[in-house]
Coordinates of C-alpha atoms in Angstrom, one line a residue:
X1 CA 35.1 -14.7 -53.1
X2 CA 35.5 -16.8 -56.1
X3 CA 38.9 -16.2 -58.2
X4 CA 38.8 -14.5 -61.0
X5 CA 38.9 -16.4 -64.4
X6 CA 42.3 -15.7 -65.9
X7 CA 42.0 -14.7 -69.5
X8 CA 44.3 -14.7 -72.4
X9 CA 42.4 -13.3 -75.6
X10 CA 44.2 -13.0 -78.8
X11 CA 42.3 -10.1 -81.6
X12 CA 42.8 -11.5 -85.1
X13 CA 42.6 -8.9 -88.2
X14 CA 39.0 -8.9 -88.2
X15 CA 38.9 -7.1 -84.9
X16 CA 41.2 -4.4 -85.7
X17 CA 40.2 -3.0 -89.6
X18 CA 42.5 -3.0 -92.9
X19 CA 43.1 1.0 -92.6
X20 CA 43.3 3.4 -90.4
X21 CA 40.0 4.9 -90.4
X22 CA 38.7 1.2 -90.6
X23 CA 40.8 0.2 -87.4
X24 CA 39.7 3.4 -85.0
X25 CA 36.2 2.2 -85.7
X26 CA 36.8 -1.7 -85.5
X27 CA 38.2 -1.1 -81.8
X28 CA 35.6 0.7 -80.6
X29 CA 33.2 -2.6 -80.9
X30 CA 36.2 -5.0 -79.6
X31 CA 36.1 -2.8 -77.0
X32 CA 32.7 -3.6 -75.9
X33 CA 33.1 -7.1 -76.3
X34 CA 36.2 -7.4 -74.1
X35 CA 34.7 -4.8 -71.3
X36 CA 31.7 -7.4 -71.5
X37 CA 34.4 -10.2 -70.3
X38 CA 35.6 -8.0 -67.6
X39 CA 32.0 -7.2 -66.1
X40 CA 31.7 -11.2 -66.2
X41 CA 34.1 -10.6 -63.9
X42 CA 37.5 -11.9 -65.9
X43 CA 40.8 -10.8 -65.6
X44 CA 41.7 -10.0 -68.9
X45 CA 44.9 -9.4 -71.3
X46 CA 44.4 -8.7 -75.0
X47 CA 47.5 -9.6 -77.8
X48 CA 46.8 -8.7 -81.2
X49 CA 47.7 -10.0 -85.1
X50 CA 49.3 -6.9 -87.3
X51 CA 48.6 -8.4 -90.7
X52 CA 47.9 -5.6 -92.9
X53 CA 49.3 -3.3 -90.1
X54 CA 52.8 -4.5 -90.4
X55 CA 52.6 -4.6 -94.7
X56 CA 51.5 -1.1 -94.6
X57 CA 54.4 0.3 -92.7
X58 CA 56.9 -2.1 -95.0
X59 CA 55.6 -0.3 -97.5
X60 CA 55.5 3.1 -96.6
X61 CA 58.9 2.7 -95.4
X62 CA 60.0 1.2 -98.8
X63 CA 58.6 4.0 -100.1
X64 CA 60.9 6.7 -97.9
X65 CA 63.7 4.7 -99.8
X66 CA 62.8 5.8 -103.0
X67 CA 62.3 9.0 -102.0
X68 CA 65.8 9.6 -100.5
X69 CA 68.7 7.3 -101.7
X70 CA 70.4 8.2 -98.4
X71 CA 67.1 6.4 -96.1
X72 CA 68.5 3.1 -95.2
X73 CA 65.7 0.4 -94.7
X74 CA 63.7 -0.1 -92.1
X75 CA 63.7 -3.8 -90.7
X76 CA 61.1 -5.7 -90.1
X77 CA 61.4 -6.3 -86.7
X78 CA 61.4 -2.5 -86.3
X79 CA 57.9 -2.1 -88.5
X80 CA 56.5 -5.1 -86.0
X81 CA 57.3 -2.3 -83.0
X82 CA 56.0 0.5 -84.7
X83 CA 52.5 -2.0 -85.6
X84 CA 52.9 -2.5 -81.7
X85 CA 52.4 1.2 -80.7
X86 CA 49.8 2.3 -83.1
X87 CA 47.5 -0.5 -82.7
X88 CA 47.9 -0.4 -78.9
X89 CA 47.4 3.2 -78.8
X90 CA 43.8 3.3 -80.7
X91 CA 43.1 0.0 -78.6
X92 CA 44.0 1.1 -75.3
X93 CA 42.1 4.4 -75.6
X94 CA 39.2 2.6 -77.1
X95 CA 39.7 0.5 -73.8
X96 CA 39.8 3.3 -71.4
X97 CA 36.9 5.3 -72.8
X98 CA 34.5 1.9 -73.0
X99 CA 35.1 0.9 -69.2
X100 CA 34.7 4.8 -68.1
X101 CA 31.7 4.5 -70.0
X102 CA 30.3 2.0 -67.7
X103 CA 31.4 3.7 -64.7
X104 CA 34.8 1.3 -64.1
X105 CA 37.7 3.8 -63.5
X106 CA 40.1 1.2 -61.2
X107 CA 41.5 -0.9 -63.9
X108 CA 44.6 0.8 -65.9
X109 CA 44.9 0.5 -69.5
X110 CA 48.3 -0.2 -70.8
X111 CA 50.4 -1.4 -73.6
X112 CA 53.7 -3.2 -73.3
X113 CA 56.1 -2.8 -76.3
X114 CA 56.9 -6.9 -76.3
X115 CA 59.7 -8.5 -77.8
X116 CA 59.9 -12.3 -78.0
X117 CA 62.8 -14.3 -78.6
X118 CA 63.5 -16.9 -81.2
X119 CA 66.0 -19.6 -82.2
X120 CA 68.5 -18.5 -84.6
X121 CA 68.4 -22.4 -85.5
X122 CA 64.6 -22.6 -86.2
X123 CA 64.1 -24.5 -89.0
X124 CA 62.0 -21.4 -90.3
X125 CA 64.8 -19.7 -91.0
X126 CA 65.8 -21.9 -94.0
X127 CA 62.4 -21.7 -95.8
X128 CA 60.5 -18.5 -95.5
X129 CA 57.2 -19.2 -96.4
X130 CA 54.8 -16.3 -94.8
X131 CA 54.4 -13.4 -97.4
X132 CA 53.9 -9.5 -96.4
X133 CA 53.5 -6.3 -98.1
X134 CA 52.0 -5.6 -101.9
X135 CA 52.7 -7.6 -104.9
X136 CA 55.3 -6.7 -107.6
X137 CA 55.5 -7.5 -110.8
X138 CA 59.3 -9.9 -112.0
X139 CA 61.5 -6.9 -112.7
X140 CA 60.0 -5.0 -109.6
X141 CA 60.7 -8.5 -107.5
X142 CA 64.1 -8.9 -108.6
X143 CA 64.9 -5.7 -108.1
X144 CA 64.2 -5.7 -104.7
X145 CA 66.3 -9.0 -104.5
X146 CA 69.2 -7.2 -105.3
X147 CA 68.9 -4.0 -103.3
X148 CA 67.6 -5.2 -100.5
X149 CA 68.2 -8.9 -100.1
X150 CA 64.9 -10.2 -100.1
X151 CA 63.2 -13.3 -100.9
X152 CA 60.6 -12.7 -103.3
X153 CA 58.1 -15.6 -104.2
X154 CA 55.6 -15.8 -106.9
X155 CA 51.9 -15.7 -105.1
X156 CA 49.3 -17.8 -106.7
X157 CA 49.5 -16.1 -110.0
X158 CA 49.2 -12.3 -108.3
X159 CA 52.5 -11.2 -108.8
X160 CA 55.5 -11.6 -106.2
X161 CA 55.4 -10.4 -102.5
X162 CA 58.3 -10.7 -100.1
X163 CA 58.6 -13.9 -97.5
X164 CA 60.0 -14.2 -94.1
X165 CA 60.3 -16.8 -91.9
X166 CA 57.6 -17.4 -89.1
X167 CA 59.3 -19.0 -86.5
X168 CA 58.1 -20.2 -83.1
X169 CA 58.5 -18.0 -80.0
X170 CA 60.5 -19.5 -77.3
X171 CA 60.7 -16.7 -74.7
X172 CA 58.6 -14.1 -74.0
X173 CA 61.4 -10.6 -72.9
X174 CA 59.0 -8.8 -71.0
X175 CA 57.3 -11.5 -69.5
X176 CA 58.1 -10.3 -65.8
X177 CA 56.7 -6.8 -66.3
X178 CA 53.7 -8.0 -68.2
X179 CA 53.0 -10.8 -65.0
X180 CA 53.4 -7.7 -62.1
X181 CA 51.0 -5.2 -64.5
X182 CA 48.3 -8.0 -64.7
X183 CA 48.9 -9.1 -61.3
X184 CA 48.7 -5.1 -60.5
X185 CA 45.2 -5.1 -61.7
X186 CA 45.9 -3.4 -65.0
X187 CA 44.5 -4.3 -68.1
X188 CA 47.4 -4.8 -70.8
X189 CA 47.9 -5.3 -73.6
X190 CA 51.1 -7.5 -75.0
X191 CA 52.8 -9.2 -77.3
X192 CA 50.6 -7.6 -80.7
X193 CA 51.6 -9.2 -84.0
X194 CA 53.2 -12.6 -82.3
X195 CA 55.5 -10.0 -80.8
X196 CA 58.5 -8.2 -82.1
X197 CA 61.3 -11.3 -83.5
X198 CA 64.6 -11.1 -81.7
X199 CA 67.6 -13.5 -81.8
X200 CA 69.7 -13.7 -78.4
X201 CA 73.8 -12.8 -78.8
X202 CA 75.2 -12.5 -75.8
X203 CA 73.4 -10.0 -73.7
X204 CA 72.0 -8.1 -77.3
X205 CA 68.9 -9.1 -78.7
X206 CA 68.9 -8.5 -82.3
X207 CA 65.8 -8.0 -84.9
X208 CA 65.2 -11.1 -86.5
X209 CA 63.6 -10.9 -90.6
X210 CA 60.7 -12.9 -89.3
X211 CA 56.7 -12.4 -88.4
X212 CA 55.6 -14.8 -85.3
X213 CA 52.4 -15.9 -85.0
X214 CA 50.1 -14.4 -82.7
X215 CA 48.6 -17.4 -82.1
X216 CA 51.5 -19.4 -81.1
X217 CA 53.1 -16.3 -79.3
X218 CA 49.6 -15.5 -77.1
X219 CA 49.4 -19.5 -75.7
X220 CA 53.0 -18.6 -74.5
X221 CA 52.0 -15.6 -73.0
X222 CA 48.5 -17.6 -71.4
X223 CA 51.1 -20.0 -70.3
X224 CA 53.5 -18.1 -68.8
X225 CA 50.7 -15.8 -67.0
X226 CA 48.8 -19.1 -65.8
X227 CA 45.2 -18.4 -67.5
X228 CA 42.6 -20.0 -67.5
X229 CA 41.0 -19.7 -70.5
X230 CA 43.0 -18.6 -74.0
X231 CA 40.5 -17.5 -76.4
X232 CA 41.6 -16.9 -80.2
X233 CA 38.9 -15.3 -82.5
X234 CA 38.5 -15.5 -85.8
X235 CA 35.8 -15.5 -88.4
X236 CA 34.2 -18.3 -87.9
X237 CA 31.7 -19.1 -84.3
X238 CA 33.2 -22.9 -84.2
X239 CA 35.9 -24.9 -85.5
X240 CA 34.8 -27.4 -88.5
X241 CA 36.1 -31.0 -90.1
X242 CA 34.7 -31.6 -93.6
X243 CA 34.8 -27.8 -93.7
X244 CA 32.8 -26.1 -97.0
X245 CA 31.5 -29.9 -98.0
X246 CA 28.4 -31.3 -98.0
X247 CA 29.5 -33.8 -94.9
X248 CA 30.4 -30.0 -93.2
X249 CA 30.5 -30.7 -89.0
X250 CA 30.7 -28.0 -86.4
X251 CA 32.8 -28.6 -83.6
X252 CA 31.5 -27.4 -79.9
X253 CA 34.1 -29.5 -77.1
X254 CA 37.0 -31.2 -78.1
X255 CA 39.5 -33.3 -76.0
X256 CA 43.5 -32.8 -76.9
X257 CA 43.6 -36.4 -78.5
X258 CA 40.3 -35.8 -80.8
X259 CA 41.6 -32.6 -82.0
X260 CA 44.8 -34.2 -82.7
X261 CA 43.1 -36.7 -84.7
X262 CA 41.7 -34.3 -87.1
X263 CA 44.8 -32.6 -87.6
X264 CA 46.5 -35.3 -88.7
X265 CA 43.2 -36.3 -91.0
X266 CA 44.4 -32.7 -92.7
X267 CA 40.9 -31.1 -91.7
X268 CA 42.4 -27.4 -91.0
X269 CA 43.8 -25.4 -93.4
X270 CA 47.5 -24.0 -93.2
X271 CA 48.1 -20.7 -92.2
X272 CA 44.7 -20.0 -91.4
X273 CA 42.6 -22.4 -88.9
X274 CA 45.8 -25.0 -88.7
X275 CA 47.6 -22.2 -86.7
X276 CA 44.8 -21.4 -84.5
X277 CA 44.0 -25.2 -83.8
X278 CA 47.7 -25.9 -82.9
X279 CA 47.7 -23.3 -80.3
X280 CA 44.5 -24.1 -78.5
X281 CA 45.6 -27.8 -78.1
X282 CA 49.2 -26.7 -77.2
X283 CA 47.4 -25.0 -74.3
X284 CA 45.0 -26.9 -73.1
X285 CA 47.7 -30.0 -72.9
X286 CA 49.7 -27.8 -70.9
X287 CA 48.6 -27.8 -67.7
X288 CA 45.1 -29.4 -66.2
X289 CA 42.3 -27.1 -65.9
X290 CA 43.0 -25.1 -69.0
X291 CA 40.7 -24.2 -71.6
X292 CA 41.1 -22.7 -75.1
X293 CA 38.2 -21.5 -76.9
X294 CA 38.0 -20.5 -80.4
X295 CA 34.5 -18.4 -81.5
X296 CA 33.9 -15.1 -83.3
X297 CA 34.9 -12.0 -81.3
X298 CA 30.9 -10.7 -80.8
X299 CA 30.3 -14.0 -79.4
X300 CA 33.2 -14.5 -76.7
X301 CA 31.1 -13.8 -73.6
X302 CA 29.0 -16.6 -74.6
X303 CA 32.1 -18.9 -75.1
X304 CA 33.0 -18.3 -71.6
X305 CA 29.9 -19.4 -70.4
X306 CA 29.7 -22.5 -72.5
X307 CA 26.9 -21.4 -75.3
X308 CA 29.1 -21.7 -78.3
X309 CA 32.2 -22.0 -79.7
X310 CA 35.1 -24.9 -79.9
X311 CA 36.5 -25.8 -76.6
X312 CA 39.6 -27.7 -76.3
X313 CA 40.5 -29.4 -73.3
X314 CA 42.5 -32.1 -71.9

C-alpha cells in the first residue's frame, strides 16, 4: 500500500468569514474541500490565519476596559489563544460532522492550543509594522499611547490602528504532541493565527506583543511534521509576475531559483503574496521531494493532482 501524501494546508481569511455568523458558514464549505483531500487519500493537518478574528477580540476587550477602570488589558498573545479556540471549535465540528457525513468515523478531530516561540532579538521587535484592530482618530491614538503603551501608526489616510511586531517563529512548543496526534491518525488542527507569540526565559514562556505569520509558522510546522506537500490558499488560483498589467503572467511550476528571481524583481506584493511566496520556497528548498502549492481553497484537490495552481519545487 502506497504511503499516504503528508499534507500541511494553511486556511487564509477567506476560508474562515469576517464575523461570526459569516465564519460558522465559511467552515462548512472548507470543510468539504479538506474532507475532499482526505478521501484522495491525504493525511491532512489544517493551521489557520485569525486576521479579523484576533482584531475583534482586541477590541472587545478594549472595550471591557472602558467599561470597568479596574479590567486590566488583555494581551495580545492571550487574544491570539482565545482566536485559537473559537476558530478551532466551529472548524473542528464543521470537520467532524462533514467526514460523518460521508460515512468516515475513524479519524479524530482535534485542536491543539499552539504556542510558538520567538527571538526576543528579532529584528521585528524594533519596527512594528503589521497593524490590528479599528482605526482611531489622533486624540483617540494618542490616548491609547499613553494608557496602554502602544504604538499607533497613521494608515494610509484612514486614521491610526495599533502595530505589533511580526516576527519569525523559531520553535514550534507543542510540536511533539501535534507529531504523535497526526501520527495517531487524528486530524488536527495547529498552530491558527501563526501561533500564539512567546519569548523563552528560563523555563517560562512569556506572551510576546507580536502576530506571526501563518504562513511562515505552517512551513515550520510542514517541516517539522515531514509533509509532503504545504498548500497555502489564498484568493487567487496561481501566483502571478507583472500582476494587474497588461504584460500579466500566471505561474503553474516554479523551481526555488526562478521563484527567487522574481522576488528579487519585486513581483509580489508585501504582506500579502510576498509572505505566501517566501514560505512555499522556504519549503520546498528544505528537503528534496517537497512540494508547496499555492491555489484558491475550492480548487486544492486539483492542485494535488497537478491541474492548477503554482507549484514550487526544488
Amino acid at each position: 500500500m502506497n504511503k499516504k501524501k503528508r499534507i500541511v494546508i494553511a486556511l487564509g481569511g477567506n476560508a474562515l468569514g469576517n464575523t461570526l455568523p459569516e465564519q460558522m458558514a465559511a467552515v462548512k464549505v472548507t470543510s468539504k474541500a479538506i474532507v475532499d483531500l482526505i478521501e484522495e487519500g491525504c493525511e491532512v493537518v489544517v493551521t489557520h490565519g485569525n486576521g479579523p478574528q484576533v482584531g475583534m477580540i482586541n477590541n472587545a476587550m478594549i472595550a471591557l476596559t472602558h467599561e470597568d477602570a479596574q479590567q486590566p488589558n488583555t494581551p495580545l498573545s492571550v487574544c491570539v489563544a482565545m482566536s485559537q479556540a473559537y476558530i478551532g471549535y466551529d472548524l473542528q465540528n464543521a470537520l467532524r460532522e462533514e467526514l460523518f457525513n460521508r460515512g468516515i468515523t475513524d479519524i479524530p478531530v482535534a485542536t491543539m492550543i499552539t504556542q510558538v516561540r520567538v527571538n526576543e532579538d528579532d529584528p521585528a521587535f524594533n519596527n512594528p509594522s503589521k497593524p490590528i484592530g479599528k482605526f482611531f482618530n489622533e486624540e483617540q491614538a494618542k490616548m491609547m499611547e499613553e494608557k496602554y503603551g502602544y504604538i499607533m501608526k497613521e494608515d494610509a489616510g484612514r486614521g491610526y490602528r495599533r502595530v505589533v511586531a511580526s516576527p519569525k517563529p523559531a520553535e514550534i512548543i507543542e510540536i511533539g504532541t501535534i507529531r504523535t496526534m497526526v501520527e495517531s491518525g487524528d486530524l488536527v488542527i495547529a498552530c491558527g493565527g501563526g501561533g500564539i507569540p512567546v519569548t523563552r526565559q528560563g523555563n517560562h514562556l512569556k506572551g510576546a506583543s507580536a502576530v506571526i505569520d501563518k504562513d511562515f509558522a505552517s512551513c515550520l510546522l510542514a517541516q517539522e511534521l515531514d509533509a509532503d506537500f504545504l498548500i497555502i490558499l489564498t484568493a487567487v488560483e496561481k501566483v502571478a509576475i507583472n500582476f494587474g498589467k497588461p504584460n500579466e503572467q500566471w505561474l503553474e511550476d516554479l523551481t526555488v531559483e526562478e521563484a527567487k528571481k522574481y522576488m528579487e524583481e519585486g513581483h509580489f506584493a508585501p504582506g500579502s503574496m510576498l509572505p505566501k511566496v517566501q514560505a512555499a520556497v522556504d519549503f520546498a528548498s528544505s528537503k528534496e521531494g517537497r512540494t508547496a502549492l499555492i491555489t484558491l481553497l475550492e480548487k486544492s484537490k486539483d492542485g494535488i493532482q497537478g491541474k492548477t495552481g503554482t507549484r514550487f519545487h526544488l
